Amino acid sequence: MHSDVVKKGVEKTPHRSLFKAAGFTDEELERPLIGVVSAKNEVIPGHIHLDKIAEAVKAGVRLAGGTPIEFPAIGVCDGIAMGHTGMKYSLATRELIADSIEAMTIAHGFDALVLIPNCDKIVPGMLIAAARLNIPAIVVSGGPMLSVNYGGKFRDLNTTFEAVGAFKAGTIDEKELCALEEAACPSCGSCSGMFTANSMNCLSEVLGMALPGNGTIPAVYSERIRLAKHTGMKIMELLEKNIRPRDIITPDSIYNALRVDMALGCSTNSMLHLPAIAHEAKAPITLDYANEISKETPNICHLAPAGEHHVQDLYAAGGVQAVMNELSKKELLKLDTITVTGKTLGENIKDCPVKDYTVIRPIDNPYSQTGGIAVLKGNLALDGSVVKRSAVAPEMLKHEGPAKVFDSEDEAIDAIYKGKIVKGDVVVIRYEGPKGGPGMREMLSPTSAICGMGLDKDVALITDGRFSGATRGAAIGHVSPEAMEGGPIAFVKDGDIIEIDIDKCTLNVRVSDEEMAKRRENRTPHEPKVKTGYLKRYSKLVSSAMQGAVMLDD
């Protein structure tokens, strides 16, 4: 056992003494030591209850003969960090989480890990750590928040962001704004739509790193506690059989994750996190691969923000396992991949039919014949860009219009709220990429303002930054190369005509190569926005968004 390095032999007398100072008995130290990584904090509503999940996990570990030892992980609430400097830190914490788990695990000789995340960067951060360490590991999240009916419509966090735009436009008053604030987030849990947190929790199931139900059992259901106990028991089986993350996260399971991503219409942020996880698991992918899969994958779910359903509805319809069961009818998945159940994916989904075809459409009657996410390329995005196709109004799938260019999210929001954006415009927000932001801020405020003001069917947004999983509309992010690296987006000017064709996966600016070369020659280097601390170091090491914004070692 790995833990022998901290507990076996005469030489480890001091180590055992320290464990005993923490209250551990000889009997406990004779068992495998299981690290229980809890991201519980009192900031994130998706994490406020993770102490209950951790207690259930530890009970499961003890039932199966292990000794659980809990330690923490940090987490940023993207909603609270949204729209100010704090959002620069969100994506960057993914690497901090992975690094800190690596440090704690190796320093203390844990035999296996149970990872307890729930929200946006914490889930992929923990999966990256699992793949890097490659000791038996399993994920169990805190589960999704409920959505409640207010005014005849089920609400979510996105409601509040769009309500700000509606209030600014004068279509709702302050009383209604406050009522929506009270109704939008009614329970603990990860925000209730198919936003980034729930996307990654669902894809953890598909990758095989979490037990069935992880992505969809609501946070407040007792079933979530039982799932956590079973997860604690299951890690002991994985340890006994020596089933490790890189046995599970393989090119085939990444393929399956991309398939389900397209079918569900997950957050565009999954296009950052899946390449990063694949990179760490030594199963790298390019996002051109995503378009190939998208062409052959029907989009069979329209959860918020793409539609009116929420994750609680997906749960009631059979969850992620039912989605995979439906996809398997057209042989769209690789069913022989191993999972943390100890069984193959095919065995897991065999008896999991769809229970509600209004939530999960039949494979022969999808919302569209192609997947929910598209990667666009062209002379504005030489390496690519990403859009949540399923959340774009049909009339905006093809659009051209004049650019309105802003060198930060803050400038763009100010212009939107002051009514400077009109029908037909293409809002370009640059210097918000991984290096330029730095940290690649998520931008829900500008897209929600556009939607709240009723312009989502008339205005597109393009950025080298990224958008929230809650974003809807023609919002194209991850434009690469980013402006800070001298990508074409750095040279776009107000009034340039931008051409978007999502069906053809193209993104171009109507500027000749000669003119673009001239603009490049006259470029003045852009000053870094942050010159100290962690973000300065991050900006020097982080790769392109199309590589997953991973930290490069050289």
Coordinates of C-alpha atoms in Angstrom, one line a residue, residues 82-402:
M82 CA -19.1 37.2 -12.2
G83 CA -18.7 40.7 -13.6
H84 CA -15.7 41.9 -11.6
T85 CA -11.9 41.2 -11.2
G86 CA -12.7 38.1 -9.1
M87 CA -13.7 36.2 -12.2
K88 CA -10.1 36.3 -13.4
Y89 CA -9.3 33.7 -10.7
S90 CA -12.1 31.2 -11.5
L91 CA -10.5 29.2 -14.3
A92 CA -7.1 29.6 -12.8
T93 CA -8.2 27.8 -9.6
R94 CA -8.7 24.6 -11.6
E95 CA -4.9 24.2 -11.7
L96 CA -4.5 25.2 -8.0
I97 CA -7.0 22.6 -7.0
A98 CA -5.2 19.9 -9.0
D99 CA -1.8 20.9 -7.7
S100 CA -2.9 21.0 -4.1
I101 CA -4.5 17.6 -4.3
E102 CA -1.3 16.2 -5.8
A103 CA 0.7 17.8 -3.0
M104 CA -1.5 16.5 -0.2
T105 CA -1.9 13.0 -1.6
I106 CA 1.8 12.4 -2.2
A107 CA 2.9 14.1 1.0
H108 CA 0.7 11.9 3.2
G109 CA 0.9 8.6 1.3
F110 CA -2.9 8.1 0.6
D111 CA -3.8 4.8 -1.0
A112 CA -6.8 6.1 -2.9
L113 CA -9.0 9.2 -3.2
V114 CA -12.7 10.1 -3.0
L115 CA -13.2 13.5 -4.6
I116 CA -16.1 15.7 -3.6
P117 CA -16.6 18.7 -5.8
N118 CA -19.8 20.3 -7.2
C119 CA -19.2 23.5 -9.1
D120 CA -17.5 24.8 -12.2
K121 CA -13.7 24.5 -11.9
I122 CA -13.7 22.2 -8.9
V123 CA -15.0 19.1 -10.8
P124 CA -12.4 19.3 -13.6
G125 CA -9.7 20.3 -11.2
M126 CA -10.3 17.1 -9.2
L127 CA -10.5 15.0 -12.3
I128 CA -7.2 16.4 -13.5
A129 CA -5.6 15.5 -10.2
A130 CA -7.0 12.0 -10.3
A131 CA -5.6 11.5 -13.8
R132 CA -2.2 12.9 -12.8
L133 CA -1.8 10.9 -9.6
N134 CA -3.3 7.7 -11.2
I135 CA -4.1 6.0 -7.9
P136 CA -7.6 4.6 -7.4
A137 CA -10.0 7.5 -7.3
I138 CA -13.8 8.2 -7.6
V139 CA -15.9 11.3 -7.8
V140 CA -19.2 12.1 -6.0
S141 CA -20.6 15.6 -6.3
G142 CA -23.0 17.5 -4.2
G143 CA -25.8 17.4 -6.8
P144 CA -27.9 20.1 -8.6
M145 CA -30.0 22.8 -7.1
L146 CA -33.8 22.6 -7.5
S147 CA -35.7 24.9 -9.8
V148 CA -39.0 26.2 -8.6
N149 CA -42.0 27.6 -10.4
Y150 CA -42.5 31.3 -10.1
G151 CA -45.0 33.1 -12.2
G152 CA -45.7 30.0 -14.3
K153 CA -42.1 29.5 -15.2
F154 CA -39.3 27.4 -13.6
R155 CA -36.4 29.7 -12.6
D156 CA -32.7 29.5 -12.3
L157 CA -29.6 31.7 -11.8
N158 CA -29.8 32.9 -15.4
T159 CA -33.2 34.4 -14.5
T160 CA -31.5 36.9 -12.2
F161 CA -28.8 38.0 -14.7
E162 CA -31.4 38.4 -17.5
A163 CA -33.7 40.3 -15.0
V164 CA -31.0 43.0 -14.7
G165 CA -31.1 43.6 -18.4
A166 CA -34.9 43.6 -18.3
F167 CA -34.9 46.1 -15.4
K168 CA -32.4 48.3 -17.3
A169 CA -34.6 48.2 -20.4
G170 CA -37.6 49.2 -18.3
T171 CA -39.6 46.0 -18.9
I172 CA -39.8 45.0 -15.3
D173 CA -39.9 47.1 -12.1
E174 CA -37.8 46.8 -8.9
K175 CA -40.5 44.8 -7.1
E176 CA -40.4 42.1 -9.8
L177 CA -36.6 42.2 -9.8
C178 CA -36.5 41.5 -6.1
A179 CA -39.2 38.7 -6.5
L180 CA -37.0 37.0 -9.1
E181 CA -34.0 37.3 -6.9
E182 CA -35.9 35.4 -4.2
A183 CA -37.2 32.7 -6.5
A184 CA -34.1 31.9 -8.7
C185 CA -31.9 29.9 -6.3
P186 CA -34.2 28.1 -3.8
S187 CA -31.8 25.4 -2.4
C188 CA -28.3 24.3 -2.0
G189 CA -26.7 22.6 -5.0
S190 CA -25.0 23.4 -8.3
C191 CA -27.1 25.9 -10.3
S192 CA -30.1 24.1 -11.8
G193 CA -29.6 24.3 -15.6
M194 CA -27.1 22.5 -17.9
F195 CA -24.5 25.0 -16.9
T196 CA -20.8 24.2 -16.4
A197 CA -21.1 22.5 -13.0
N198 CA -23.9 20.2 -14.0
S199 CA -22.3 19.6 -17.4
M200 CA -19.1 18.4 -15.8
N201 CA -20.9 16.3 -13.1
C202 CA -22.9 14.6 -15.9
L203 CA -19.8 14.0 -17.9
S204 CA -18.0 12.5 -14.9
E205 CA -20.5 9.7 -15.1
V206 CA -19.9 9.3 -18.9
L207 CA -16.1 9.3 -18.4
G208 CA -16.7 6.4 -15.9
M209 CA -15.3 8.3 -12.9
A210 CA -18.5 8.6 -10.9
L211 CA -21.4 6.3 -10.1
P212 CA -24.6 6.5 -12.0
G213 CA -26.8 9.3 -10.8
N214 CA -23.9 11.6 -9.9
G215 CA -24.8 14.2 -12.4
T216 CA -28.6 14.5 -11.8
I217 CA -29.7 13.4 -8.3
P218 CA -30.8 16.7 -6.7
A219 CA -28.7 18.0 -3.8
V220 CA -31.5 17.9 -1.3
Y221 CA -32.6 14.3 -2.0
S222 CA -31.7 11.6 0.5
E223 CA -30.7 9.5 -2.5
R224 CA -27.6 11.8 -2.8
I225 CA -26.5 10.8 0.7
R226 CA -26.9 7.1 -0.2
L227 CA -24.9 7.7 -3.4
A228 CA -22.1 9.1 -1.3
K229 CA -22.1 6.1 1.0
H230 CA -22.0 3.7 -1.9
T231 CA -19.1 5.8 -3.4
G232 CA -17.2 5.4 -0.1
M233 CA -17.7 1.7 -0.3
K234 CA -16.8 1.5 -4.0
I235 CA -13.4 3.1 -3.6
M236 CA -12.4 0.1 -1.5
E237 CA -13.3 -2.2 -4.4
L238 CA -11.4 -0.1 -6.8
L239 CA -8.4 -0.2 -4.5
E240 CA -8.6 -4.0 -4.2
K241 CA -8.9 -4.4 -8.0
N242 CA -6.3 -1.7 -8.6
I243 CA -8.6 0.1 -11.1
R244 CA -7.0 3.5 -11.7
P245 CA -8.1 6.7 -13.4
R246 CA -6.0 6.2 -16.5
D247 CA -7.7 2.7 -16.9
I248 CA -11.0 4.6 -17.0
I249 CA -10.2 7.9 -18.7
T250 CA -9.1 6.7 -22.1
P251 CA -9.5 7.9 -25.7
D252 CA -12.7 5.8 -25.9
S253 CA -14.2 7.3 -22.7
I254 CA -13.2 10.9 -23.9
Y255 CA -15.0 10.0 -27.2
N256 CA -18.1 9.0 -25.2
A257 CA -17.9 12.2 -23.1
L258 CA -17.9 14.3 -26.3
R259 CA -20.8 12.3 -27.7
V260 CA -22.9 12.9 -24.6
D261 CA -21.8 16.5 -24.4
M262 CA -23.2 17.0 -27.9
A263 CA -26.4 15.1 -27.1
L264 CA -27.1 17.1 -23.9
G265 CA -26.0 20.5 -25.2
C266 CA -23.5 21.0 -22.3
S267 CA -21.7 24.2 -21.4
T268 CA -19.1 25.5 -23.8
N269 CA -16.7 25.3 -20.9
S270 CA -16.7 21.5 -21.3
M271 CA -14.6 22.3 -24.4
L272 CA -11.9 23.7 -22.0
H273 CA -12.1 20.9 -19.4
L274 CA -12.3 17.8 -21.5
P275 CA -9.1 18.5 -23.4
A276 CA -7.4 19.4 -20.1
I277 CA -8.5 16.1 -18.5
A278 CA -7.5 14.2 -21.6
H279 CA -4.1 15.9 -21.6
E280 CA -3.5 14.8 -18.0
A281 CA -4.7 11.3 -18.7
K282 CA -2.3 11.0 -21.6
A283 CA -5.2 10.7 -24.0
P284 CA -5.0 14.1 -25.7
I285 CA -7.6 15.3 -28.2
T286 CA -8.0 18.2 -30.6
L287 CA -11.3 20.1 -30.8
D288 CA -11.5 19.4 -34.6
Y289 CA -12.4 15.9 -33.3
A290 CA -15.4 17.5 -31.5
N291 CA -16.9 18.8 -34.8
E292 CA -16.6 15.4 -36.3
I293 CA -18.5 13.9 -33.4
S294 CA -21.0 16.7 -33.5
K295 CA -21.9 16.0 -37.1
E296 CA -23.1 12.5 -36.2
T297 CA -24.6 13.2 -32.8
P298 CA -28.3 14.2 -32.5
N299 CA -29.0 16.9 -29.8
I300 CA -31.7 15.2 -27.8
C301 CA -31.9 17.5 -24.7
H302 CA -32.8 21.2 -24.4
L303 CA -32.1 22.0 -20.7
A304 CA -31.7 25.6 -19.5
P305 CA -30.4 27.8 -21.0
A306 CA -31.3 26.1 -24.3
G307 CA -34.8 25.2 -23.1
E308 CA -37.2 25.2 -20.2
H309 CA -36.2 21.9 -18.6
H310 CA -33.8 21.7 -15.6
V311 CA -31.5 19.0 -14.3
Q312 CA -34.2 17.8 -11.9
D313 CA -36.3 17.0 -15.0
L314 CA -33.4 15.1 -16.5
Y315 CA -33.1 13.2 -13.3
A316 CA -36.8 12.2 -13.4
A317 CA -36.4 11.2 -17.1
G318 CA -33.8 8.7 -16.3
G319 CA -30.7 10.8 -16.0
V320 CA -27.4 10.5 -17.9
Q321 CA -27.6 6.7 -18.0
A322 CA -30.9 7.0 -20.0
V323 CA -29.4 9.6 -22.4
M324 CA -26.6 7.1 -23.1
N325 CA -29.1 4.2 -23.4
E326 CA -30.9 6.3 -26.1
L327 CA -27.6 7.1 -27.9
S328 CA -26.7 3.4 -27.9
K329 CA -29.7 2.7 -30.1
K330 CA -27.7 4.2 -33.0
E331 CA -24.4 2.6 -31.8
L332 CA -23.0 6.1 -31.0
L333 CA -21.0 5.0 -27.9
K334 CA -18.1 2.8 -27.2
L335 CA -19.8 0.5 -24.6
D336 CA -16.8 -1.6 -23.5
T337 CA -15.1 1.2 -21.5
I338 CA -14.5 0.3 -17.9
T339 CA -16.1 2.5 -15.2
V340 CA -15.9 2.9 -11.4
T341 CA -18.8 0.5 -11.0
G342 CA -16.3 -2.2 -12.0
K343 CA -18.6 -2.9 -15.0
T344 CA -18.5 -1.6 -18.5
L345 CA -20.5 1.4 -19.7
G346 CA -22.7 -0.9 -21.7
E347 CA -23.5 -3.0 -18.6
N348 CA -24.3 0.1 -16.6
I349 CA -26.8 1.5 -19.1
K350 CA -28.4 -1.8 -20.3
D351 CA -31.5 -1.4 -18.1
C352 CA -31.8 2.4 -18.0
P353 CA -34.6 3.4 -20.5
V354 CA -35.8 6.9 -21.0
K355 CA -38.7 7.6 -18.6
D356 CA -39.9 10.9 -20.2
Y357 CA -39.4 11.5 -23.9
T358 CA -40.5 15.2 -23.5
V359 CA -37.2 15.8 -21.6
I360 CA -34.9 13.3 -23.5
R361 CA -36.1 13.2 -27.1
P362 CA -36.1 9.9 -29.0
I363 CA -33.0 9.4 -31.0
D364 CA -35.1 9.4 -34.2
N365 CA -36.8 12.7 -33.3
P366 CA -34.0 15.0 -31.9
Y367 CA -34.0 18.8 -31.6
S368 CA -31.3 18.7 -34.3
Q369 CA -29.3 16.1 -36.2
T370 CA -26.1 17.7 -35.0
G371 CA -24.7 18.2 -31.5
G372 CA -25.2 21.1 -29.1
I373 CA -21.7 22.5 -29.4
A374 CA -19.8 23.6 -32.5
V375 CA -16.2 24.6 -33.1
L376 CA -15.9 27.5 -35.6
K377 CA -12.8 28.3 -37.6
G378 CA -11.9 31.0 -40.1
N379 CA -9.6 34.1 -40.5
L380 CA -10.9 35.5 -37.2
A381 CA -10.3 32.2 -35.3
L382 CA -7.4 30.4 -37.0
D383 CA -7.2 27.8 -34.3
G384 CA -10.9 27.7 -33.5
S385 CA -13.6 29.1 -31.3
V386 CA -16.6 27.5 -29.5
V387 CA -20.4 28.2 -29.5
K388 CA -23.3 26.5 -27.8
R389 CA -25.2 25.9 -31.0
S390 CA -28.3 24.5 -29.2
A391 CA -28.8 27.8 -27.3
V392 CA -28.7 30.0 -30.4
A393 CA -31.9 31.3 -32.0
P394 CA -32.4 29.8 -35.5
E395 CA -32.2 33.2 -37.1
M396 CA -28.7 33.8 -35.6
L397 CA -27.1 30.6 -36.9
K398 CA -26.0 32.7 -39.9
H399 CA -25.3 36.3 -39.3
E400 CA -23.2 39.1 -40.5
G401 CA -22.8 42.6 -39.1
P402 CA -20.5 45.4 -38.1

